[in-house]
Amino acid sequence: MDRPEVLLDNADAVYDFYRDHKQNRLKAWGAYALLGRRYHPRVAYADGARELLHDLIAQGRPLLVAINHLSESDPYTVAAGAWRSELRRVIGRVRVLAKDELFLDPDQRRKVDMMGGIPVFRGKDHGLRAVNAAGQRMIDICAERMAAGDGIAVFPEGTCNEVDQTQVQAVGSGIGHIAFRAMKLGAEPALVSMGLSYGTRPDPTIAVTKEEAKSASVYFGVPITELPARPAEIARLAHTDLQRALDGAVAAY
């Protein structure tokens, strides 16, 4: 299938494409490995988290990875953290939700596609009403991919935290609906919270430097293997669990 232009007016064709799009796992591994060498985040785990994450991956359980959002540098830091963690074994089988503007430049899009990106049309960019139908379709595609065994990684805050980077912002309901619809399709997703910290930054509105990104702290909470039955409850749980993981990342910095 030809790659459709990633535009809101073209959302149906966009999500038809990303429903079936396959990464080149060897190229993805190479890219993640390069970022793992370029950036060196400290990776830590809550008690029992590493072992349980290892077992879930061995069982083939789809992972719903929630990450707090601090900076435009986060995708690079998170990719490096994935390479240096238990998530290395699922590289090439985890799709990453990314804002649509990252898919506009053809060269950049090839890289984002190779890294597993799925475009998100955000209400803050296009208006809430305008993106509603596309958002519902995106959630359906994520659920279908999880039912097929893929993981989904998401920044559930939806935007960079420029207020207090030690506190998780409000978490939208999208993460809850992804998990809920995946469960309706027979999947058994496990929620994995990945806390991220660049240390104490007096002015979070200033871009993270490359040196700060290289010294980031990544902390995995204990995966949650049994999720509530309602999307809103899943979203609340994701917020609470992600805050615990962020607290761990800050403490481990």
Short mmCIF file of C-alpha atoms in Angstrom, two decimals:
data_model
loop_
_atom_site.label_atom_id
_atom_site.label_comp_id
_atom_site.label_asym_id
_atom_site.label_seq_id
_atom_site.Cartn_x
_atom_site.Cartn_y
_atom_site.Cartn_z
CA MET A 1 0.00 0.00 0.00
CA ASP A 2 1.26 3.49 -0.88
CA ARG A 3 2.01 5.75 2.06
CA PRO A 4 -0.89 8.22 2.33
CA GLU A 5 -0.17 11.83 3.17
CA VAL A 6 -0.64 12.35 6.91
CA LEU A 7 -3.35 15.00 6.95
CA LEU A 8 -6.48 15.19 9.08
CA ASP A 9 -8.68 15.30 5.96
CA ASN A 10 -7.02 12.04 4.93
CA ALA A 11 -7.35 10.30 8.30
CA ASP A 12 -9.23 7.23 7.06
CA ALA A 13 -6.52 6.37 4.54
CA VAL A 14 -3.83 7.16 7.11
CA TYR A 15 -5.22 4.70 9.65
CA ASP A 16 -5.94 2.06 7.01
CA PHE A 17 -2.21 2.20 6.28
CA TYR A 18 -1.05 2.09 9.90
CA ARG A 19 -3.42 -0.73 10.77
CA ASP A 20 -1.25 -3.05 8.65
CA HIS A 21 2.11 -1.26 8.48
CA LYS A 22 5.06 -3.48 9.43
CA GLN A 23 8.39 -2.22 10.70
CA ASN A 24 11.68 -3.60 9.46
CA ARG A 25 12.78 -5.11 12.78
CA LEU A 26 16.47 -5.22 11.86
CA LYS A 27 16.49 -1.53 10.96
CA ALA A 28 14.51 -0.71 14.10
CA TRP A 29 16.98 -2.63 16.23
CA GLY A 30 19.86 -0.79 14.59
CA ALA A 31 18.27 2.61 15.20
CA TYR A 32 17.42 1.85 18.83
CA ALA A 33 20.93 0.46 19.38
CA LEU A 34 22.47 3.64 17.96
CA LEU A 35 20.37 5.79 20.29
CA GLY A 36 21.24 3.49 23.18
CA ARG A 37 24.92 4.20 22.54
CA ARG A 38 24.45 7.92 21.91
CA TYR A 39 22.33 8.49 25.03
CA HIS A 40 23.00 6.71 28.29
CA PRO A 41 19.92 6.95 30.50
CA ARG A 42 20.18 5.32 33.87
CA VAL A 43 17.63 2.51 33.95
CA ALA A 44 16.15 1.29 37.24
CA TYR A 45 13.21 -0.86 38.24
CA ALA A 46 10.80 -1.07 41.14
CA ASP A 47 11.17 -4.24 43.21
CA GLY A 48 10.03 -7.18 41.10
CA ALA A 49 9.35 -5.05 38.02
CA ARG A 50 12.19 -6.37 35.87
CA GLU A 51 11.34 -9.99 36.49
CA LEU A 52 7.64 -9.51 35.83
CA LEU A 53 8.29 -7.49 32.68
CA HIS A 54 10.61 -10.25 31.46
CA ASP A 55 7.91 -12.87 32.08
CA LEU A 56 5.17 -10.85 30.37
CA ILE A 57 7.29 -10.44 27.26
CA ALA A 58 8.10 -14.16 27.27
CA GLN A 59 4.37 -14.90 27.47
CA GLY A 60 3.65 -12.63 24.52
CA ARG A 61 1.37 -10.32 26.52
CA PRO A 62 0.84 -6.99 24.72
CA LEU A 63 2.29 -4.07 26.66
CA LEU A 64 0.66 -0.67 27.04
CA VAL A 65 3.64 1.52 27.94
CA ALA A 66 2.84 4.89 29.54
CA ILE A 67 5.59 7.53 29.70
CA ASN A 68 5.50 11.02 31.21
CA HIS A 69 6.30 13.78 28.72
CA LEU A 70 8.92 16.41 29.55
CA SER A 71 10.64 17.49 26.35
CA GLU A 72 10.86 17.20 22.58
CA SER A 73 13.96 15.09 23.33
CA ASP A 74 11.87 12.40 25.02
CA PRO A 75 11.51 10.06 22.00
CA TYR A 76 15.30 9.74 21.74
CA THR A 77 15.75 9.23 25.47
CA VAL A 78 12.90 6.73 25.68
CA ALA A 79 14.24 4.77 22.69
CA ALA A 80 17.65 4.63 24.35
CA GLY A 81 16.01 3.52 27.60
CA ALA A 82 14.09 0.82 25.75
CA TRP A 83 17.32 -0.50 24.22
CA ARG A 84 19.01 -0.60 27.62
CA SER A 85 16.08 -2.33 29.34
CA GLU A 86 13.91 -5.43 29.12
CA LEU A 87 11.97 -3.68 26.35
CA ARG A 88 14.85 -4.42 23.95
CA ARG A 89 13.22 -7.77 23.21
CA VAL A 90 10.03 -6.18 21.87
CA ILE A 91 11.63 -3.52 19.68
CA GLY A 92 9.93 -3.80 16.31
CA ARG A 93 6.70 -4.99 17.93
CA VAL A 94 5.78 -1.81 19.84
CA ARG A 95 3.97 1.02 18.10
CA VAL A 96 4.59 4.56 19.37
CA LEU A 97 1.91 7.26 19.20
CA ALA A 98 3.41 10.49 17.79
CA LYS A 99 1.96 13.85 16.81
CA ASP A 100 1.04 14.15 13.14
CA GLU A 101 3.48 16.98 12.37
CA LEU A 102 6.37 14.52 12.76
CA PHE A 103 5.10 12.72 9.65
CA LEU A 104 5.04 15.73 7.32
CA ASP A 105 8.66 15.79 6.16
CA PRO A 106 9.28 12.68 4.01
CA ASP A 107 12.77 11.96 5.38
CA GLN A 108 11.64 12.36 8.96
CA ARG A 109 8.56 10.25 8.30
CA ARG A 110 10.67 7.34 7.09
CA LYS A 111 12.56 7.45 10.38
CA VAL A 112 9.40 7.73 12.48
CA ASP A 113 7.79 4.88 10.57
CA MET A 114 10.88 2.74 11.06
CA MET A 115 10.77 3.47 14.80
CA GLY A 116 7.14 2.31 14.93
CA GLY A 117 5.23 5.59 14.86
CA ILE A 118 1.47 5.92 14.49
CA PRO A 119 0.24 9.50 13.91
CA VAL A 120 -2.06 11.27 16.36
CA PHE A 121 -4.11 14.30 15.35
CA ARG A 122 -4.25 16.33 18.55
CA GLY A 123 -7.13 18.53 19.62
CA LYS A 124 -4.72 21.29 20.67
CA ASP A 125 -3.49 21.47 17.06
CA HIS A 126 -6.69 20.99 15.06
CA GLY A 127 -9.58 21.55 17.48
CA LEU A 128 -11.35 18.93 19.60
CA ARG A 129 -14.39 18.57 17.36
CA ALA A 130 -12.30 18.29 14.22
CA VAL A 131 -10.19 15.42 15.54
CA ASN A 132 -12.93 13.39 17.23
CA ALA A 133 -13.56 10.90 14.41
CA ALA A 134 -9.84 10.51 13.67
CA GLY A 135 -9.14 9.97 17.37
CA GLN A 136 -11.74 7.21 17.58
CA ARG A 137 -10.25 5.53 14.53
CA MET A 138 -6.75 5.79 15.98
CA ILE A 139 -7.91 4.14 19.21
CA ASP A 140 -9.51 1.32 17.22
CA ILE A 141 -6.31 0.76 15.25
CA CYS A 142 -4.25 0.63 18.46
CA ALA A 143 -6.69 -1.87 19.97
CA GLU A 144 -6.53 -4.05 16.85
CA ARG A 145 -2.75 -4.01 16.90
CA MET A 146 -2.70 -4.98 20.58
CA ALA A 147 -5.13 -7.83 19.86
CA ALA A 148 -2.64 -8.98 17.21
CA GLY A 149 0.16 -8.98 19.81
CA ASP A 150 1.79 -5.58 19.33
CA GLY A 151 2.58 -3.23 22.19
CA ILE A 152 1.56 0.43 22.24
CA ALA A 153 3.66 3.21 23.79
CA VAL A 154 1.99 6.51 24.60
CA PHE A 155 2.67 9.83 26.32
CA PRO A 156 -0.76 9.96 27.99
CA GLU A 157 -0.39 13.58 29.16
CA GLY A 158 -0.58 14.55 25.49
CA THR A 159 1.87 17.44 25.67
CA CYS A 160 5.18 18.40 27.29
CA ASN A 161 5.05 19.29 30.98
CA GLU A 162 6.20 22.89 31.31
CA VAL A 163 4.85 23.42 34.82
CA ASP A 164 6.21 20.95 37.40
CA GLN A 165 8.22 18.12 35.93
CA THR A 166 8.00 16.09 39.14
CA GLN A 167 4.21 15.83 38.82
CA VAL A 168 2.34 13.97 36.10
CA GLN A 169 -0.14 16.21 34.31
CA ALA A 170 -3.75 15.23 33.70
CA VAL A 171 -3.99 11.98 31.77
CA GLY A 172 -6.53 11.89 28.97
CA SER A 173 -9.03 9.09 28.57
CA GLY A 174 -7.40 7.83 25.37
CA ILE A 175 -5.10 5.38 27.13
CA GLY A 176 -8.10 3.91 28.93
CA HIS A 177 -10.07 3.50 25.72
CA ILE A 178 -7.13 1.80 23.97
CA ALA A 179 -6.84 -0.78 26.75
CA PHE A 180 -10.62 -1.20 27.05
CA ARG A 181 -11.13 -1.78 23.33
CA ALA A 182 -8.14 -4.14 23.17
CA MET A 183 -9.68 -6.19 25.98
CA LYS A 184 -13.00 -6.24 24.12
CA LEU A 185 -11.10 -7.81 21.21
CA GLY A 186 -9.72 -10.53 23.49
CA ALA A 187 -6.30 -9.05 24.30
CA GLU A 188 -4.86 -9.03 27.82
CA PRO A 189 -2.78 -5.85 27.91
CA ALA A 190 -0.41 -5.16 30.78
CA LEU A 191 0.15 -1.55 31.81
CA VAL A 192 3.84 -0.63 32.09
CA SER A 193 4.67 2.79 33.55
CA MET A 194 8.01 4.25 32.46
CA GLY A 195 9.02 7.28 34.52
CA LEU A 196 11.42 9.77 32.94
CA SER A 197 13.46 12.51 34.62
CA TYR A 198 16.18 14.93 33.50
CA GLY A 199 16.89 16.01 37.07
CA THR A 200 16.06 19.35 38.64
CA ARG A 201 15.35 21.90 35.91
CA PRO A 202 14.46 25.37 37.28
CA ASP A 203 12.82 26.42 34.02
CA PRO A 204 11.01 23.49 32.33
CA THR A 205 10.07 25.70 29.38
CA ILE A 206 13.71 25.70 28.21
CA ALA A 207 14.59 22.86 25.85
CA VAL A 208 16.47 19.90 27.30
CA THR A 209 20.12 19.99 26.24
CA LYS A 210 21.84 17.00 24.70
CA GLU A 211 23.93 16.59 27.85
CA GLU A 212 20.79 16.59 30.02
CA ALA A 213 19.20 14.03 27.72
CA LYS A 214 22.29 11.82 27.97
CA SER A 215 22.08 11.81 31.77
CA ALA A 216 18.35 11.08 31.99
CA SER A 217 16.87 8.66 34.50
CA VAL A 218 14.34 6.01 33.44
CA TYR A 219 12.40 4.01 36.02
CA PHE A 220 10.00 1.12 35.41
CA GLY A 221 7.13 0.53 37.79
CA VAL A 222 5.77 -2.93 38.47
CA PRO A 223 3.59 -3.87 35.48
CA ILE A 224 -0.14 -4.02 36.19
CA THR A 225 -1.51 -7.23 34.72
CA GLU A 226 -5.18 -6.87 35.69
CA LEU A 227 -6.85 -3.69 34.44
CA PRO A 228 -10.21 -2.21 35.48
CA ALA A 229 -13.28 -2.73 33.33
CA ARG A 230 -13.93 0.93 32.47
CA PRO A 231 -11.81 3.34 30.37
CA ALA A 232 -12.00 6.17 32.94
CA GLU A 233 -10.82 3.83 35.71
CA ILE A 234 -7.92 2.64 33.55
CA ALA A 235 -6.93 6.27 32.86
CA ARG A 236 -7.00 7.10 36.59
CA LEU A 237 -4.92 4.03 37.34
CA ALA A 238 -2.44 5.01 34.61
CA HIS A 239 -2.05 8.47 36.16
CA THR A 240 -1.43 7.09 39.67
CA ASP A 241 0.96 4.40 38.49
CA LEU A 242 2.87 6.77 36.21
CA GLN A 243 3.31 9.20 39.11
CA ARG A 244 4.90 6.40 41.15
CA ALA A 245 7.26 5.63 38.27
CA LEU A 246 8.12 9.33 37.89
CA ASP A 247 8.84 9.52 41.62
CA GLY A 248 11.21 6.58 41.15
CA ALA A 249 12.94 8.25 38.20
CA VAL A 250 13.44 11.48 40.15
CA ALA A 251 14.80 9.60 43.17
CA ALA A 252 17.14 7.55 41.01
CA TYR A 253 18.53 10.53 39.09
#
